[in-house]
XYZ file of C-alpha atoms in Angstrom:
496
model
C -8.333 -50.422 -14.380
C -7.580 -47.638 -12.140
C -8.134 -43.831 -12.753
C -5.353 -42.227 -14.284
C -3.318 -39.829 -12.203
C -4.634 -36.278 -11.900
C -1.970 -33.421 -12.020
C -2.226 -30.079 -10.829
C -0.945 -28.737 -14.141
C -4.125 -30.032 -15.835
C -6.469 -28.228 -13.681
C -8.246 -25.518 -15.648
C -6.687 -22.007 -15.414
C -9.817 -20.548 -13.507
C -9.641 -23.434 -11.018
C -5.859 -23.215 -10.497
C -6.169 -19.709 -9.732
C -9.083 -20.295 -7.413
C -6.722 -22.884 -5.516
C -3.915 -20.665 -5.277
C -5.987 -18.086 -3.544
C -6.441 -20.257 -0.428
C -2.688 -20.955 -0.398
C -0.400 -19.027 2.011
C 1.831 -16.564 0.059
C 4.933 -18.601 0.749
C 3.135 -21.681 -0.660
C 2.386 -19.663 -3.888
C 6.145 -18.533 -4.515
C 7.016 -22.514 -4.000
C 4.650 -23.564 -6.536
C 5.279 -21.163 -8.867
C 8.813 -21.699 -8.884
C 8.169 -25.451 -9.802
C 7.966 -24.803 -13.623
C 7.421 -22.187 -16.415
C 3.922 -23.055 -16.432
C 3.143 -22.287 -13.127
C 5.197 -19.230 -13.046
C 3.169 -17.927 -15.936
C -0.070 -18.810 -14.569
C 0.326 -17.846 -10.847
C 1.795 -14.671 -11.922
C -1.283 -12.623 -11.165
C -1.267 -13.965 -7.637
C 2.448 -13.531 -6.856
C 3.896 -10.359 -8.379
C 1.850 -7.799 -6.974
C 4.085 -5.004 -5.833
C 6.929 -2.749 -6.947
C 9.145 -1.294 -4.592
C 11.534 1.512 -6.100
C 13.235 4.892 -5.010
C 13.624 8.376 -6.489
C 17.204 7.447 -7.755
C 16.290 4.058 -9.454
C 16.943 4.309 -13.165
C 16.293 1.702 -15.826
C 17.108 2.336 -19.515
C 14.020 2.546 -21.737
C 14.162 -1.064 -23.144
C 14.508 -2.722 -19.633
C 11.685 -0.521 -18.187
C 9.476 -1.583 -20.929
C 10.339 -5.196 -20.787
C 9.524 -5.343 -17.037
C 6.104 -3.426 -17.445
C 5.188 -5.510 -20.189
C 5.913 -8.732 -18.371
C 4.546 -7.689 -14.809
C 2.577 -4.505 -15.570
C -0.755 -6.210 -15.839
C -0.303 -7.845 -12.268
C 0.949 -5.192 -10.301
C -1.659 -3.884 -7.841
C 0.578 -1.931 -5.409
C 3.540 0.761 -5.406
C 5.989 1.215 -2.604
C 8.098 4.382 -3.170
C 10.905 5.742 -0.925
C 11.611 9.192 -1.602
C 15.476 9.546 -0.414
C 16.219 13.329 0.605
C 19.573 14.981 0.789
C 20.489 18.296 2.339
C 22.257 20.773 0.195
C 25.960 20.109 -0.664
C 28.682 21.109 -3.197
C 27.817 19.687 -6.486
C 29.568 16.093 -7.346
C 31.856 16.011 -10.715
C 29.840 14.778 -13.565
C 32.602 11.777 -14.038
C 31.799 10.722 -10.085
C 28.017 10.942 -10.844
C 28.385 8.625 -13.745
C 30.224 5.943 -11.744
C 27.611 5.755 -8.921
C 25.408 2.693 -8.735
C 21.908 3.676 -9.475
C 20.407 0.741 -7.785
C 17.464 -1.377 -9.385
C 13.598 -1.530 -9.212
C 12.440 -4.530 -7.413
C 9.470 -6.316 -8.964
C 8.333 -8.092 -5.370
C 6.978 -11.517 -5.198
C 3.995 -11.271 -3.160
C 1.662 -9.351 -1.201
C -1.415 -10.295 0.623
C -4.653 -8.573 -0.331
C -4.985 -6.952 3.098
C -1.108 -6.167 3.830
C -1.074 -2.815 2.518
C -1.696 -0.934 5.810
C -0.542 -3.715 8.221
C 1.298 -2.356 11.165
C 3.407 -5.490 11.183
C 4.310 -5.657 7.511
C 7.933 -6.067 7.209
C 8.718 -6.424 3.293
C 12.095 -6.934 1.782
C 12.252 -3.415 0.631
C 16.080 -3.228 1.413
C 17.171 -4.878 -1.815
C 16.674 -1.539 -3.353
C 18.578 0.722 -0.723
C 21.306 -1.851 0.332
C 21.625 -1.418 4.059
C 24.364 -2.746 5.813
C 26.237 -2.518 9.094
C 29.196 -0.213 7.902
C 27.521 2.321 6.138
C 23.549 1.972 6.596
C 21.127 2.810 3.866
C 23.153 5.734 2.816
C 26.541 3.829 1.928
C 25.776 3.404 -1.799
C 23.772 6.435 -1.936
C 26.561 9.182 -2.271
C 24.324 11.603 -4.660
C 25.107 15.002 -3.524
C 21.827 16.409 -5.428
C 18.397 15.508 -4.786
C 16.835 14.084 -8.194
C 13.834 12.216 -9.693
C 14.954 9.699 -12.111
C 12.453 9.330 -15.388
C 11.851 5.670 -14.470
C 10.739 7.167 -10.747
C 8.486 9.534 -12.695
C 6.647 7.022 -14.991
C 6.178 4.494 -11.995
C 4.683 7.229 -9.955
C 2.417 8.452 -12.805
C 1.395 5.048 -13.120
C 2.365 4.523 -16.853
C 2.050 1.060 -18.201
C 0.768 -0.099 -14.703
C -3.174 -0.224 -15.368
C -4.292 -2.001 -12.294
C -2.561 -0.231 -9.710
C -4.710 0.920 -6.834
C -2.832 1.379 -3.569
C 0.480 3.518 -3.223
C 2.814 3.766 -0.429
C 5.450 6.613 -0.238
C 7.841 7.076 2.569
C 10.423 9.945 2.808
C 13.559 8.791 4.153
C 15.947 11.983 4.973
C 19.700 11.092 5.278
C 20.364 11.027 8.963
C 17.096 12.071 9.679
C 17.331 15.687 8.907
C 20.448 16.244 11.041
C 23.775 17.949 10.046
C 24.478 19.763 6.687
C 22.339 22.479 5.185
C 18.650 21.602 5.185
C 17.094 25.045 5.945
C 18.189 28.596 5.870
C 18.024 29.990 9.213
C 19.632 32.802 11.413
C 20.841 30.439 14.134
C 22.496 28.213 11.608
C 20.949 25.275 13.189
C 20.567 23.581 9.843
C 18.262 20.818 10.201
C 16.364 18.505 12.855
C 13.175 20.152 14.127
C 14.050 23.388 12.540
C 13.169 22.321 8.996
C 9.740 23.585 10.135
C 11.249 26.569 12.175
C 8.823 29.259 10.570
C 5.331 29.444 9.102
C 5.621 29.510 5.442
C 3.320 31.241 2.677
C 3.047 29.968 -0.730
C 5.743 32.473 -1.664
C 7.977 31.226 0.847
C 7.690 27.498 -0.096
C 8.342 28.304 -3.734
C 11.584 30.280 -2.453
C 12.668 27.273 -0.563
C 12.018 24.771 -3.501
C 14.276 27.044 -5.565
C 17.060 27.036 -2.887
C 16.711 23.511 -1.434
C 16.859 20.667 -3.968
C 15.195 18.424 -1.115
C 12.205 20.552 -1.179
C 11.907 20.751 -4.901
C 12.264 16.975 -5.066
C 9.325 16.323 -2.773
C 7.286 18.801 -4.644
C 7.900 16.841 -8.263
C 7.112 13.514 -6.309
C 3.675 15.009 -5.327
C 3.275 16.379 -8.979
C 3.918 13.119 -10.417
C 1.755 10.760 -7.991
C -1.107 13.743 -8.678
C -1.160 12.420 -12.304
C -1.624 8.958 -11.368
C -5.358 8.253 -12.608
C -5.849 4.809 -10.962
C -4.766 5.276 -7.357
C -7.589 5.084 -4.816
C -5.614 4.144 -1.753
C -2.516 6.491 -0.315
C -0.368 5.626 2.384
C 2.453 8.276 3.606
C 4.946 7.378 6.023
C 6.890 9.870 7.796
C 5.670 12.986 6.021
C 7.790 15.888 6.482
C 6.347 18.801 8.148
C 6.579 21.089 4.954
C 4.133 22.470 2.452
C 4.737 22.026 -1.131
C 3.808 24.140 -4.041
C 2.479 20.691 -5.682
C -0.390 21.184 -3.043
C -1.800 24.349 -4.332
C -2.299 22.954 -7.854
C -5.395 21.706 -9.337
C -4.043 18.249 -10.246
C -3.588 17.832 -6.528
C -7.043 18.694 -5.594
C -8.596 16.340 -8.215
C -6.256 13.435 -7.319
C -7.397 13.798 -3.263
C -11.042 13.886 -4.647
C -10.570 10.496 -6.306
C -9.174 9.054 -3.003
C -11.069 6.079 -1.001
C -8.365 5.392 1.453
C -5.592 7.742 3.139
C -3.166 7.175 5.576
C -0.827 9.895 6.939
C 2.155 9.250 9.137
C 3.766 12.331 10.464
C 7.477 12.909 10.878
C 8.713 14.074 14.164
C 11.911 14.374 16.256
C 13.750 16.514 18.544
C 16.753 18.821 18.492
C 19.210 16.650 20.461
C 18.756 19.004 23.508
C 15.232 18.017 24.548
C 12.970 20.554 22.347
C 10.351 18.547 20.274
C 8.795 19.306 16.608
C 5.841 20.846 18.181
C 7.613 23.513 19.842
C 8.207 25.267 16.106
C 5.515 27.713 14.856
C 5.982 25.956 11.458
C 5.422 22.350 12.593
C 2.067 23.452 14.311
C 0.815 25.462 11.410
C 1.577 22.441 9.021
C -0.598 20.119 11.461
C -3.409 22.875 11.017
C -2.713 23.248 7.272
C -3.395 19.549 6.719
C -6.999 20.423 6.460
C -6.504 22.659 3.481
C -4.301 20.506 1.639
C -5.859 17.172 2.439
C -9.026 16.997 4.406
C -10.865 19.851 2.413
C -10.583 17.763 -0.833
C -11.075 14.096 0.161
C -14.856 14.285 -0.676
C -14.835 10.669 -1.586
C -12.837 9.273 1.435
C -14.246 6.247 2.974
C -11.138 5.242 5.353
C -8.728 7.715 7.142
C -5.871 6.952 9.295
C -3.511 9.649 11.174
C -0.336 8.265 12.579
C 1.260 11.140 14.677
C 4.928 11.131 15.846
C 4.668 9.574 19.480
C 6.677 12.114 20.839
C 5.038 15.334 18.992
C 1.421 16.024 20.160
C -1.248 16.161 17.556
C -4.520 17.177 18.885
C -5.554 18.510 22.253
C -6.913 21.771 24.061
C -6.161 25.448 24.108
C -7.096 25.312 27.757
C -4.271 22.888 28.565
C -1.502 22.857 25.822
C 0.833 25.612 24.822
C 2.352 23.510 21.946
C -0.905 21.920 20.145
C -2.915 21.779 16.882
C -6.403 20.414 17.283
C -7.519 17.535 15.197
C -9.391 19.840 12.962
C -10.589 17.446 9.887
C -13.698 19.579 9.391
C -17.153 18.445 10.189
C -18.308 19.037 6.586
C -15.421 17.433 4.988
C -15.300 13.331 4.083
C -19.134 13.004 4.099
C -18.608 9.140 2.908
C -16.253 8.280 5.870
C -16.678 4.959 7.175
C -13.310 4.217 9.101
C -11.367 6.311 11.470
C -8.083 4.980 12.826
C -5.894 7.622 14.954
C -2.575 6.769 16.392
C -0.418 8.682 19.107
C -3.371 11.658 19.233
C -4.767 13.578 21.779
C -8.837 13.639 21.519
C -10.287 16.942 21.706
C -13.550 18.992 21.059
C -13.181 19.060 17.519
C -12.895 15.133 17.152
C -15.819 14.955 19.302
C -17.722 17.090 16.624
C -16.168 15.457 13.900
C -17.357 12.008 15.022
C -20.832 13.384 15.950
C -21.103 14.943 12.559
C -20.533 11.560 10.636
C -22.746 9.407 12.738
C -24.844 8.356 9.511
C -21.793 7.098 7.813
C -19.048 6.050 10.458
C -18.840 2.058 10.912
C -15.336 1.834 12.641
C -13.293 4.099 15.052
C -9.895 2.827 16.271
C -8.003 5.122 19.012
C -4.443 3.806 19.416
C -2.151 5.065 21.958
C -4.390 8.075 22.041
C -4.855 10.159 25.103
C -7.359 12.694 26.762
C -6.117 15.916 27.850
C -4.775 15.847 31.426
C -6.692 18.234 33.150
C -9.973 18.372 35.257
C -11.646 21.268 33.586
C -15.108 21.481 32.290
C -14.025 22.775 29.026
C -11.683 20.001 28.487
C -12.786 16.807 26.741
C -12.656 13.556 28.678
C -13.184 10.074 27.632
C -16.470 9.952 29.002
C -17.360 13.134 27.071
C -16.244 11.389 23.666
C -18.154 8.255 24.348
C -21.418 10.117 25.226
C -21.195 12.364 22.414
C -20.717 9.344 20.026
C -23.261 7.596 21.758
C -25.977 10.432 21.752
C -25.512 10.912 17.986
C -27.018 7.744 17.248
C -24.558 6.092 14.880
C -26.610 3.226 13.646
C -23.941 2.129 11.365
C -21.280 1.960 13.932
C -20.149 -1.604 14.496
C -16.488 -1.226 15.980
C -15.290 1.470 18.503
C -11.960 0.567 20.090
C -9.575 2.246 22.340
C -6.149 0.313 22.512
C -3.305 1.430 24.586
C -0.213 -0.336 25.978
C 0.835 0.091 29.496
C -0.757 3.361 31.262
C 1.515 4.534 33.860
C -0.159 5.966 37.315
C 3.042 7.094 38.722
C 6.501 8.257 38.052
C 7.905 4.758 38.610
C 5.705 3.275 36.286
C 6.321 5.799 33.533
C 10.362 5.792 33.853
C 10.827 2.730 35.639
C 12.851 4.417 38.360
C 12.224 3.453 41.870
C 12.771 6.283 44.622
C 14.935 4.987 47.560
C 13.457 7.523 49.812
C 10.017 8.130 48.721
C 8.210 10.834 50.328
C 4.326 10.973 51.486
C 3.056 11.934 48.196
C 5.100 9.435 46.395
C 3.943 6.644 48.839
C 0.285 7.544 48.302
C 0.287 7.543 44.493
C 2.151 4.203 44.731
C -0.920 3.018 47.226
C -3.333 4.149 44.667
C -1.976 2.676 41.605
C -1.630 -0.673 43.351
C -5.391 -0.488 44.169
C -6.192 0.369 40.704
C -4.040 -2.614 39.352
C -5.834 -5.000 41.970
C -9.564 -3.806 40.938
C -8.582 -4.449 37.305
C -7.075 -7.638 37.981
C -10.251 -8.871 39.878
C -12.782 -7.266 37.106
C -10.750 -7.705 33.526
C -13.712 -5.670 32.229
C -12.563 -2.350 33.515
C -10.328 -0.419 31.155
C -7.640 2.394 32.279
C -7.986 5.357 30.041
C -4.871 7.465 29.214
C -4.649 11.065 29.870
C -1.612 13.470 29.279
C -0.053 16.898 28.768
C 2.528 18.282 26.666
C 5.460 20.103 28.526
C 5.126 24.096 27.886
C 8.965 24.410 27.513
C 10.379 21.293 25.547
C 6.766 20.161 23.984
C 7.223 16.496 25.368
C 4.542 14.554 26.138
C 3.803 13.143 29.641
C 1.237 11.048 31.374
C -1.224 12.844 33.589
C -0.671 10.435 36.649
C -2.978 11.971 38.968
C -5.964 12.671 36.466
C -5.777 8.911 35.486
C -6.284 7.746 38.899
C -8.874 10.141 39.362
C -10.976 9.417 36.341
C -10.597 5.526 36.975
C -12.009 6.088 40.805
C -14.705 8.522 39.507
C -15.854 5.733 36.919
C -17.659 7.982 34.471
C -15.387 7.064 31.768
C -15.982 3.418 32.236
C -19.623 3.928 32.401
C -20.180 5.788 29.263
C -17.605 3.325 27.480
C -19.869 0.548 28.620
C -23.021 2.339 27.396
C -21.348 2.779 23.911
C -20.175 -0.780 23.621
C -23.957 -1.652 24.221
C -24.909 0.481 21.591
C -22.215 -1.292 19.282
C -23.487 -4.613 20.124
C -26.973 -3.498 19.314
C -25.805 -2.562 16.049
C -24.237 -5.517 15.287
C -27.020 -7.550 16.291
C -29.404 -5.660 13.945
C -27.620 -5.805 11.238
C -26.806 -9.547 11.558
C -30.637 -10.493 11.722
């Protein structure tokens, strides 16, 4: 007689779960939909995240049912905080008739998805985006609010295994129009949401006057009470302090974090001026040290995503509108990974990396630039590489500088070809062509980006002449190669 057929449903639970972990997410979803048995068995590998907004509301019974069914499986929360300007109050009758949306229990999230730059989750189910009205068509709330359901989820109630959290701030019309802030020029919003430097008293007054400010404060207060979060990702963080950041629960919360990613909001006023031309924005960037970095004593991974059009980092010798990358050499003593996007490296970053040479294992600089000036007081890429290497970082096994296309001429940066180029333009084009040809002949050569910030508008531009000069000088490449040699040595030593 032949062997009896073997059915997957007959596998021991532990074996089935182990098999499931080797399946792609989509295959797990398909398998879990074949029967109630697989649905229950694979739930821990499928139902991994909850997405919600500050306006979502469940009745108590529904919330209890959802958390009872899926609460033990959920490991990640995704929260969109919808922000609205001050408007006239809506009538209670209209408020009651509005759609409250729904909390979405997401099927699937790979273990390493949390900070994936390419991640595209189906979070639109919550907000109901469409071509006619966009994300705001079904959200006509004229008051900011934080529902009881949102508060419970933010605080982690009945979600014992959640360790990671993503919070994204979504202002209506990107802070344009209506009344977002009080100012003498009646500009209402845009970059002027951080027009002036605020004291703690100013922050408290703004939260009393503007509901979007008080909503943000209550969100941070709720998150600070979540006892299990060790990984926090912030997207589009508005450049405004909150009273919650001055309180003990916030300090205690940050001291427990192991991973922190901060994405900064930035914009323009529709006339060319960027966020970093306002005093409040520069002060806010500087204040991140007091409100975040100083308290993150257990942090192992830090990511900063600056707004691509508003400078973060740089040098006082070069920029009028800038805030240095002042993380504090004494802060984050357990830091192992640093990942910066759209920043200018500077003297303080150099000192920070050197001060963490005994713990740092990985450094990623993505679309970052050096200050575009030939000055002994300004940190070049060579200075950064040399300082890192001389600090003898024995654990460093990864150091990457990643840029897209690095322009060396006006034509390369803006795609505009001059019909009647002058002598200097022709010379710049010849030098750029020479650099491209050398890089093509030797793929190991790198072109390191330098730039500067416009004194009037705060716009970020490439320093074409400095980029070419530094490439021809070759010192950046030499120090980069020496640093890469050290990294390779560290890898070889740890793999023995």
